[in-house]
Amino acid sequence: MGCIENGQRVIAENIENNNSTNEVAINLVEDYYKELDKAGEMASYINNMKLIDYYNRPRILYMFDEEVFYMNESELAKLEYERATITLKRQSINLENLNKIEEFGTSNYTNTHINSIVYDAFTPMYNLDDEQTNCIIFSRNILLKHCSTEAGKNTLNEYFKTIDTWSKFKDSLVYANVPINNSDENRTFVIENVEDMDVITGLKWKQADLEQYFEFLDSSGFNSSDDMLTFTHQFRIARKNINNESSDREKEKIYSAREFVITNFPQNSNDINKADIQIYFNQCDTKA
């Protein structure tokens, strides 16, 4: 910690004690940090998409009359699953006549068969073989046929289109998340579809948010989004306040983060120099 502290003091001694100049430097660094923090948050979600699938199949809930609660086990065993509801986009899609699915013929079937239909219907249709694709289409047509309203059919069809786009969107977003000098097909695709994907991600990203993110990533000077994430993490630590109540361990962690930020600050960042960053960190300690 001593070496870092000495480094901080050396930088601090070279800072001109000019309130006007300091205020400009502080504002420059703060504006940069706000952009970095937003970009870092988005980069974190995008990186998570490599590991986490935000998409979850909706659940089907079967609907019964009150008399079902008074049935014994033998009566329940003969119970037919006639009505159900699926919630999409906060809208309930009502299904009816599920005990009369013509495609199953005259054979007896249970809710297990219906659950399988629902599972297949809500499988994203992307990069699949013909057999898998036909199974999904078959299942979707059954659900559409048993929708109780035209509005429900329309909502269901729109949702199917969304989930089919989701898998490609996820892959394209990962490929697009690298610093480049101009747009490419992956970026164009994700920007055009990002708002429709909100029903799956819940992130409320707009086209302008992604455009700004890519613009920042390209001009940031970082070699990758991972480098930007590492820098963002260290900057968040470096901004923390150091005061008389801070433990030696806390001070060491913050000083180390500040040294990292000052050493690795991108060279093309709006005329911000090392002295400006140190002024900014000094202000972080005094403002609390």
PDB file of C-alpha atoms in Angstrom, residues 10-231:
ATOM      1  CA  VAL A  10       3.513  12.418  -6.273  1.00  0.00           C
ATOM      2  CA  ILE A  11       0.619  12.933  -8.648  1.00  0.00           C
ATOM      3  CA  ALA A  12      -1.157  15.121  -6.124  1.00  0.00           C
ATOM      4  CA  GLU A  13       1.889  17.392  -5.695  1.00  0.00           C
ATOM      5  CA  ASN A  14       1.871  18.161  -9.415  1.00  0.00           C
ATOM      6  CA  ILE A  15      -1.744  19.299  -9.418  1.00  0.00           C
ATOM      7  CA  GLU A  16      -2.214  23.057  -9.696  1.00  0.00           C
ATOM      8  CA  ASN A  17      -4.394  24.356  -6.912  1.00  0.00           C
ATOM      9  CA  ASN A  18      -6.881  26.061  -9.199  1.00  0.00           C
ATOM     10  CA  ASN A  19     -10.550  25.615  -8.303  1.00  0.00           C
ATOM     11  CA  SER A  20     -11.783  26.491 -11.787  1.00  0.00           C
ATOM     12  CA  THR A  21      -9.373  24.100 -13.476  1.00  0.00           C
ATOM     13  CA  ASN A  22     -10.170  21.396 -10.931  1.00  0.00           C
ATOM     14  CA  GLU A  23     -13.895  21.731 -11.493  1.00  0.00           C
ATOM     15  CA  VAL A  24     -13.469  21.291 -15.247  1.00  0.00           C
ATOM     16  CA  ALA A  25     -11.318  18.203 -14.691  1.00  0.00           C
ATOM     17  CA  ILE A  26     -13.795  16.717 -12.206  1.00  0.00           C
ATOM     18  CA  ASN A  27     -16.722  17.252 -14.578  1.00  0.00           C
ATOM     19  CA  LEU A  28     -14.807  15.730 -17.490  1.00  0.00           C
ATOM     20  CA  VAL A  29     -13.965  12.586 -15.553  1.00  0.00           C
ATOM     21  CA  GLU A  30     -17.448  12.320 -14.026  1.00  0.00           C
ATOM     22  CA  ASP A  31     -19.109  12.560 -17.453  1.00  0.00           C
ATOM     23  CA  TYR A  32     -16.744   9.907 -18.763  1.00  0.00           C
ATOM     24  CA  TYR A  33     -17.478   7.655 -15.786  1.00  0.00           C
ATOM     25  CA  LYS A  34     -21.247   7.911 -16.332  1.00  0.00           C
ATOM     26  CA  GLU A  35     -20.843   6.736 -19.926  1.00  0.00           C
ATOM     27  CA  LEU A  36     -18.442   4.002 -18.850  1.00  0.00           C
ATOM     28  CA  ASP A  37     -20.730   2.812 -16.056  1.00  0.00           C
ATOM     29  CA  LYS A  38     -23.751   2.529 -18.367  1.00  0.00           C
ATOM     30  CA  ALA A  39     -21.696   0.754 -21.032  1.00  0.00           C
ATOM     31  CA  GLY A  40     -20.216  -1.564 -18.402  1.00  0.00           C
ATOM     32  CA  GLU A  41     -23.664  -2.511 -17.142  1.00  0.00           C
ATOM     33  CA  MET A  42     -24.839  -3.337 -20.667  1.00  0.00           C
ATOM     34  CA  ALA A  43     -21.626  -5.256 -21.408  1.00  0.00           C
ATOM     35  CA  SER A  44     -22.192  -7.334 -18.278  1.00  0.00           C
ATOM     36  CA  TYR A  45     -25.666  -8.396 -19.438  1.00  0.00           C
ATOM     37  CA  ILE A  46     -24.380  -9.159 -22.936  1.00  0.00           C
ATOM     38  CA  ASN A  47     -21.543 -11.279 -21.571  1.00  0.00           C
ATOM     39  CA  ASN A  48     -24.004 -13.135 -19.345  1.00  0.00           C
ATOM     40  CA  MET A  49     -25.939 -14.153 -22.448  1.00  0.00           C
ATOM     41  CA  LYS A  50     -23.055 -16.476 -23.294  1.00  0.00           C
ATOM     42  CA  LEU A  51     -23.877 -18.430 -20.138  1.00  0.00           C
ATOM     43  CA  ILE A  52     -27.502 -17.643 -19.284  1.00  0.00           C
ATOM     44  CA  ASP A  53     -30.569 -18.028 -21.467  1.00  0.00           C
ATOM     45  CA  TYR A  54     -32.985 -15.311 -20.368  1.00  0.00           C
ATOM     46  CA  TYR A  55     -35.823 -17.110 -22.122  1.00  0.00           C
ATOM     47  CA  ASN A  56     -38.145 -19.260 -20.007  1.00  0.00           C
ATOM     48  CA  ARG A  57     -41.071 -21.183 -21.437  1.00  0.00           C
ATOM     49  CA  PRO A  58     -44.419 -19.967 -20.098  1.00  0.00           C
ATOM     50  CA  ARG A  59     -46.398 -22.239 -17.790  1.00  0.00           C
ATOM     51  CA  ILE A  60     -49.807 -23.657 -18.612  1.00  0.00           C
ATOM     52  CA  LEU A  61     -52.379 -23.492 -15.814  1.00  0.00           C
ATOM     53  CA  TYR A  62     -55.397 -25.771 -16.058  1.00  0.00           C
ATOM     54  CA  MET A  63     -58.797 -24.392 -15.115  1.00  0.00           C
ATOM     55  CA  PHE A  64     -61.467 -26.445 -13.322  1.00  0.00           C
ATOM     56  CA  ASP A  65     -64.887 -25.889 -11.845  1.00  0.00           C
ATOM     57  CA  GLU A  66     -65.222 -25.749  -8.072  1.00  0.00           C
ATOM     58  CA  GLU A  67     -66.569 -29.295  -7.918  1.00  0.00           C
ATOM     59  CA  VAL A  68     -63.105 -30.679  -8.648  1.00  0.00           C
ATOM     60  CA  PHE A  69     -62.039 -29.822  -5.102  1.00  0.00           C
ATOM     61  CA  TYR A  70     -64.586 -32.307  -3.749  1.00  0.00           C
ATOM     62  CA  MET A  71     -63.651 -35.250  -5.968  1.00  0.00           C
ATOM     63  CA  ASN A  72     -62.101 -38.410  -4.640  1.00  0.00           C
ATOM     64  CA  GLU A  73     -58.979 -40.020  -6.137  1.00  0.00           C
ATOM     65  CA  SER A  74     -60.849 -42.267  -8.570  1.00  0.00           C
ATOM     66  CA  GLU A  75     -62.860 -39.340  -9.885  1.00  0.00           C
ATOM     67  CA  LEU A  76     -59.738 -37.195 -10.238  1.00  0.00           C
ATOM     68  CA  ALA A  77     -58.076 -39.976 -12.218  1.00  0.00           C
ATOM     69  CA  LYS A  78     -60.832 -39.673 -14.839  1.00  0.00           C
ATOM     70  CA  LEU A  79     -60.731 -35.883 -14.883  1.00  0.00           C
ATOM     71  CA  GLU A  80     -60.388 -34.366 -18.339  1.00  0.00           C
ATOM     72  CA  TYR A  81     -58.176 -31.330 -18.821  1.00  0.00           C
ATOM     73  CA  GLU A  82     -60.505 -29.217 -20.908  1.00  0.00           C
ATOM     74  CA  ARG A  83     -59.566 -25.574 -20.209  1.00  0.00           C
ATOM     75  CA  ALA A  84     -56.257 -23.841 -19.508  1.00  0.00           C
ATOM     76  CA  THR A  85     -54.568 -20.476 -19.608  1.00  0.00           C
ATOM     77  CA  ILE A  86     -51.094 -19.316 -20.612  1.00  0.00           C
ATOM     78  CA  THR A  87     -49.855 -15.847 -19.657  1.00  0.00           C
ATOM     79  CA  LEU A  88     -47.860 -13.923 -22.276  1.00  0.00           C
ATOM     80  CA  LYS A  89     -46.941 -10.241 -22.077  1.00  0.00           C
ATOM     81  CA  ARG A  90     -49.159  -9.993 -18.986  1.00  0.00           C
ATOM     82  CA  GLN A  91     -52.074 -11.166 -21.093  1.00  0.00           C
ATOM     83  CA  SER A  92     -53.895 -14.419 -20.422  1.00  0.00           C
ATOM     84  CA  ILE A  93     -54.322 -16.679 -23.442  1.00  0.00           C
ATOM     85  CA  ASN A  94     -57.300 -18.944 -22.853  1.00  0.00           C
ATOM     86  CA  LEU A  95     -57.313 -22.423 -24.359  1.00  0.00           C
ATOM     87  CA  GLU A  96     -60.432 -24.574 -24.664  1.00  0.00           C
ATOM     88  CA  ASN A  97     -61.522 -28.065 -25.714  1.00  0.00           C
ATOM     89  CA  LEU A  98     -58.140 -29.511 -24.820  1.00  0.00           C
ATOM     90  CA  ASN A  99     -59.896 -32.818 -24.144  1.00  0.00           C
ATOM     91  CA  LYS A 100     -60.792 -32.980 -27.845  1.00  0.00           C
ATOM     92  CA  ILE A 101     -57.526 -32.597 -29.713  1.00  0.00           C
ATOM     93  CA  GLU A 102     -58.256 -34.148 -33.109  1.00  0.00           C
ATOM     94  CA  GLU A 103     -54.576 -34.651 -33.896  1.00  0.00           C
ATOM     95  CA  PHE A 104     -54.371 -37.208 -31.074  1.00  0.00           C
ATOM     96  CA  GLY A 105     -57.138 -39.284 -32.648  1.00  0.00           C
ATOM     97  CA  THR A 106     -59.355 -41.420 -30.445  1.00  0.00           C
ATOM     98  CA  SER A 107     -56.576 -42.466 -28.082  1.00  0.00           C
ATOM     99  CA  ASN A 108     -56.811 -41.444 -24.461  1.00  0.00           C
ATOM    100  CA  TYR A 109     -54.376 -38.746 -23.457  1.00  0.00           C
ATOM    101  CA  THR A 110     -53.617 -36.845 -20.275  1.00  0.00           C
ATOM    102  CA  ASN A 111     -52.226 -33.489 -19.205  1.00  0.00           C
ATOM    103  CA  THR A 112     -48.748 -34.973 -19.717  1.00  0.00           C
ATOM    104  CA  HIS A 113     -49.410 -35.066 -23.468  1.00  0.00           C
ATOM    105  CA  ILE A 114     -50.743 -31.505 -23.421  1.00  0.00           C
ATOM    106  CA  ASN A 115     -47.746 -30.311 -21.418  1.00  0.00           C
ATOM    107  CA  SER A 116     -45.493 -31.848 -24.056  1.00  0.00           C
ATOM    108  CA  ILE A 117     -47.357 -29.956 -26.776  1.00  0.00           C
ATOM    109  CA  VAL A 118     -46.879 -26.685 -24.881  1.00  0.00           C
ATOM    110  CA  TYR A 119     -43.180 -27.402 -24.301  1.00  0.00           C
ATOM    111  CA  ASP A 120     -42.555 -28.084 -27.986  1.00  0.00           C
ATOM    112  CA  ALA A 121     -44.658 -25.131 -29.146  1.00  0.00           C
ATOM    113  CA  PHE A 122     -42.577 -22.694 -27.114  1.00  0.00           C
ATOM    114  CA  THR A 123     -39.229 -24.047 -28.279  1.00  0.00           C
ATOM    115  CA  PRO A 124     -37.373 -21.396 -30.332  1.00  0.00           C
ATOM    116  CA  MET A 125     -37.291 -22.485 -33.965  1.00  0.00           C
ATOM    117  CA  TYR A 126     -33.667 -21.755 -34.834  1.00  0.00           C
ATOM    118  CA  ASN A 127     -30.882 -23.988 -36.159  1.00  0.00           C
ATOM    119  CA  LEU A 128     -33.026 -27.138 -35.883  1.00  0.00           C
ATOM    120  CA  ASP A 129     -33.377 -30.156 -38.157  1.00  0.00           C
ATOM    121  CA  ASP A 130     -36.550 -30.834 -40.160  1.00  0.00           C
ATOM    122  CA  GLU A 131     -37.977 -33.287 -37.641  1.00  0.00           C
ATOM    123  CA  GLN A 132     -37.635 -30.841 -34.748  1.00  0.00           C
ATOM    124  CA  THR A 133     -39.049 -28.011 -36.851  1.00  0.00           C
ATOM    125  CA  ASN A 134     -42.080 -30.044 -37.916  1.00  0.00           C
ATOM    126  CA  CYS A 135     -42.741 -31.056 -34.305  1.00  0.00           C
ATOM    127  CA  ILE A 136     -42.764 -27.411 -33.222  1.00  0.00           C
ATOM    128  CA  ILE A 137     -45.066 -26.366 -36.065  1.00  0.00           C
ATOM    129  CA  PHE A 138     -47.420 -29.267 -35.245  1.00  0.00           C
ATOM    130  CA  SER A 139     -47.594 -28.258 -31.579  1.00  0.00           C
ATOM    131  CA  ARG A 140     -48.078 -24.565 -32.322  1.00  0.00           C
ATOM    132  CA  ASN A 141     -50.942 -25.259 -34.707  1.00  0.00           C
ATOM    133  CA  ILE A 142     -52.727 -27.237 -31.993  1.00  0.00           C
ATOM    134  CA  LEU A 143     -52.464 -24.383 -29.508  1.00  0.00           C
ATOM    135  CA  LEU A 144     -53.584 -21.834 -32.097  1.00  0.00           C
ATOM    136  CA  LYS A 145     -56.591 -23.993 -33.021  1.00  0.00           C
ATOM    137  CA  HIS A 146     -57.647 -24.194 -29.371  1.00  0.00           C
ATOM    138  CA  CYS A 147     -57.314 -20.477 -28.566  1.00  0.00           C
ATOM    139  CA  SER A 148     -60.684 -19.172 -27.435  1.00  0.00           C
ATOM    140  CA  THR A 149     -60.328 -15.746 -29.135  1.00  0.00           C
ATOM    141  CA  GLU A 150     -58.766 -14.233 -32.262  1.00  0.00           C
ATOM    142  CA  ALA A 151     -56.899 -11.768 -30.054  1.00  0.00           C
ATOM    143  CA  GLY A 152     -55.340 -14.716 -28.238  1.00  0.00           C
ATOM    144  CA  LYS A 153     -54.271 -16.268 -31.545  1.00  0.00           C
ATOM    145  CA  ASN A 154     -52.655 -13.016 -32.633  1.00  0.00           C
ATOM    146  CA  THR A 155     -50.762 -12.644 -29.351  1.00  0.00           C
ATOM    147  CA  LEU A 156     -49.618 -16.254 -29.553  1.00  0.00           C
ATOM    148  CA  ASN A 157     -48.417 -15.851 -33.139  1.00  0.00           C
ATOM    149  CA  GLU A 158     -46.499 -12.678 -32.252  1.00  0.00           C
ATOM    150  CA  TYR A 159     -44.858 -14.420 -29.322  1.00  0.00           C
ATOM    151  CA  PHE A 160     -43.796 -17.361 -31.489  1.00  0.00           C
ATOM    152  CA  LYS A 161     -42.093 -14.926 -33.878  1.00  0.00           C
ATOM    153  CA  THR A 162     -40.342 -13.260 -30.935  1.00  0.00           C
ATOM    154  CA  ILE A 163     -38.935 -16.451 -29.462  1.00  0.00           C
ATOM    155  CA  ASP A 164     -37.800 -17.642 -32.905  1.00  0.00           C
ATOM    156  CA  THR A 165     -35.861 -14.385 -33.237  1.00  0.00           C
ATOM    157  CA  TRP A 166     -34.458 -14.630 -29.699  1.00  0.00           C
ATOM    158  CA  SER A 167     -31.853 -17.325 -30.302  1.00  0.00           C
ATOM    159  CA  LYS A 168     -30.439 -15.541 -33.341  1.00  0.00           C
ATOM    160  CA  PHE A 169     -30.580 -12.232 -31.451  1.00  0.00           C
ATOM    161  CA  LYS A 170     -28.604 -13.703 -28.549  1.00  0.00           C
ATOM    162  CA  ASP A 171     -25.925 -15.148 -30.827  1.00  0.00           C
ATOM    163  CA  SER A 172     -25.704 -11.988 -32.927  1.00  0.00           C
ATOM    164  CA  LEU A 173     -25.378  -9.781 -29.846  1.00  0.00           C
ATOM    165  CA  VAL A 174     -22.435 -11.818 -28.584  1.00  0.00           C
ATOM    166  CA  TYR A 175     -20.727 -11.611 -32.002  1.00  0.00           C
ATOM    167  CA  ALA A 176     -21.445  -7.882 -32.261  1.00  0.00           C
ATOM    168  CA  ASN A 177     -19.933  -7.151 -28.841  1.00  0.00           C
ATOM    169  CA  VAL A 178     -16.405  -6.425 -30.076  1.00  0.00           C
ATOM    170  CA  PRO A 179     -14.796  -3.058 -30.886  1.00  0.00           C
ATOM    171  CA  ILE A 180     -14.983  -2.401 -34.640  1.00  0.00           C
ATOM    172  CA  ASN A 181     -14.722   0.631 -36.888  1.00  0.00           C
ATOM    173  CA  ASN A 182     -18.145   0.354 -38.479  1.00  0.00           C
ATOM    174  CA  SER A 183     -21.398  -1.586 -38.310  1.00  0.00           C
ATOM    175  CA  ASP A 184     -21.907  -5.138 -39.490  1.00  0.00           C
ATOM    176  CA  GLU A 185     -24.841  -7.490 -40.063  1.00  0.00           C
ATOM    177  CA  ASN A 186     -24.917  -8.676 -36.441  1.00  0.00           C
ATOM    178  CA  ARG A 187     -25.169  -5.160 -35.078  1.00  0.00           C
ATOM    179  CA  THR A 188     -27.823  -4.161 -37.571  1.00  0.00           C
ATOM    180  CA  PHE A 189     -29.881  -7.211 -36.624  1.00  0.00           C
ATOM    181  CA  VAL A 190     -29.698  -6.724 -32.851  1.00  0.00           C
ATOM    182  CA  ILE A 191     -30.404  -2.984 -33.058  1.00  0.00           C
ATOM    183  CA  GLU A 192     -33.487  -3.607 -35.185  1.00  0.00           C
ATOM    184  CA  ASN A 193     -34.818  -6.328 -32.857  1.00  0.00           C
ATOM    185  CA  VAL A 194     -33.717  -5.229 -29.374  1.00  0.00           C
ATOM    186  CA  GLU A 195     -37.030  -3.633 -28.382  1.00  0.00           C
ATOM    187  CA  ASP A 196     -39.037  -6.723 -29.376  1.00  0.00           C
ATOM    188  CA  MET A 197     -36.776  -8.850 -27.172  1.00  0.00           C
ATOM    189  CA  ASP A 198     -37.806  -6.955 -24.039  1.00  0.00           C
ATOM    190  CA  VAL A 199     -40.610  -9.459 -23.440  1.00  0.00           C
ATOM    191  CA  ILE A 200     -37.828 -12.012 -22.804  1.00  0.00           C
ATOM    192  CA  THR A 201     -35.025  -9.950 -21.249  1.00  0.00           C
ATOM    193  CA  GLY A 202     -37.045  -7.337 -19.373  1.00  0.00           C
ATOM    194  CA  LEU A 203     -34.090  -4.949 -19.782  1.00  0.00           C
ATOM    195  CA  LYS A 204     -36.144  -2.197 -21.491  1.00  0.00           C
ATOM    196  CA  TRP A 205     -33.296  -1.442 -23.902  1.00  0.00           C
ATOM    197  CA  LYS A 206     -34.105   0.845 -26.816  1.00  0.00           C
ATOM    198  CA  GLN A 207     -32.422   0.957 -30.209  1.00  0.00           C
ATOM    199  CA  ALA A 208     -30.675   4.185 -29.173  1.00  0.00           C
ATOM    200  CA  ASP A 209     -29.213   2.452 -26.086  1.00  0.00           C
ATOM    201  CA  LEU A 210     -27.487  -0.200 -28.192  1.00  0.00           C
ATOM    202  CA  GLU A 211     -26.337   2.356 -30.758  1.00  0.00           C
ATOM    203  CA  GLN A 212     -24.743   4.452 -27.985  1.00  0.00           C
ATOM    204  CA  TYR A 213     -23.201   1.345 -26.430  1.00  0.00           C
ATOM    205  CA  PHE A 214     -21.550   0.236 -29.675  1.00  0.00           C
ATOM    206  CA  GLU A 215     -20.368   3.789 -30.357  1.00  0.00           C
ATOM    207  CA  PHE A 216     -18.753   3.965 -26.913  1.00  0.00           C
ATOM    208  CA  LEU A 217     -17.217   0.494 -27.252  1.00  0.00           C
ATOM    209  CA  ASP A 218     -15.708   1.325 -30.661  1.00  0.00           C
ATOM    210  CA  SER A 219     -14.224   4.642 -29.544  1.00  0.00           C
ATOM    211  CA  SER A 220     -13.239   3.551 -26.027  1.00  0.00           C
ATOM    212  CA  GLY A 221      -9.749   2.358 -26.836  1.00  0.00           C
ATOM    213  CA  PHE A 222     -10.354  -1.019 -25.145  1.00  0.00           C
ATOM    214  CA  ASN A 223      -9.340  -4.166 -27.002  1.00  0.00           C
ATOM    215  CA  SER A 224     -12.473  -6.035 -25.932  1.00  0.00           C
ATOM    216  CA  SER A 225     -15.646  -5.699 -23.889  1.00  0.00           C
ATOM    217  CA  ASP A 226     -13.975  -7.871 -21.232  1.00  0.00           C
ATOM    218  CA  ASP A 227     -11.192  -5.275 -20.881  1.00  0.00           C
ATOM    219  CA  MET A 228     -13.828  -2.571 -20.572  1.00  0.00           C
ATOM    220  CA  LEU A 229     -15.650  -4.571 -17.886  1.00  0.00           C
ATOM    221  CA  THR A 230     -12.452  -5.024 -15.882  1.00  0.00           C
ATOM    222  CA  PHE A 231     -11.696  -1.310 -16.120  1.00  0.00           C
TER     223      PHE A 231
END
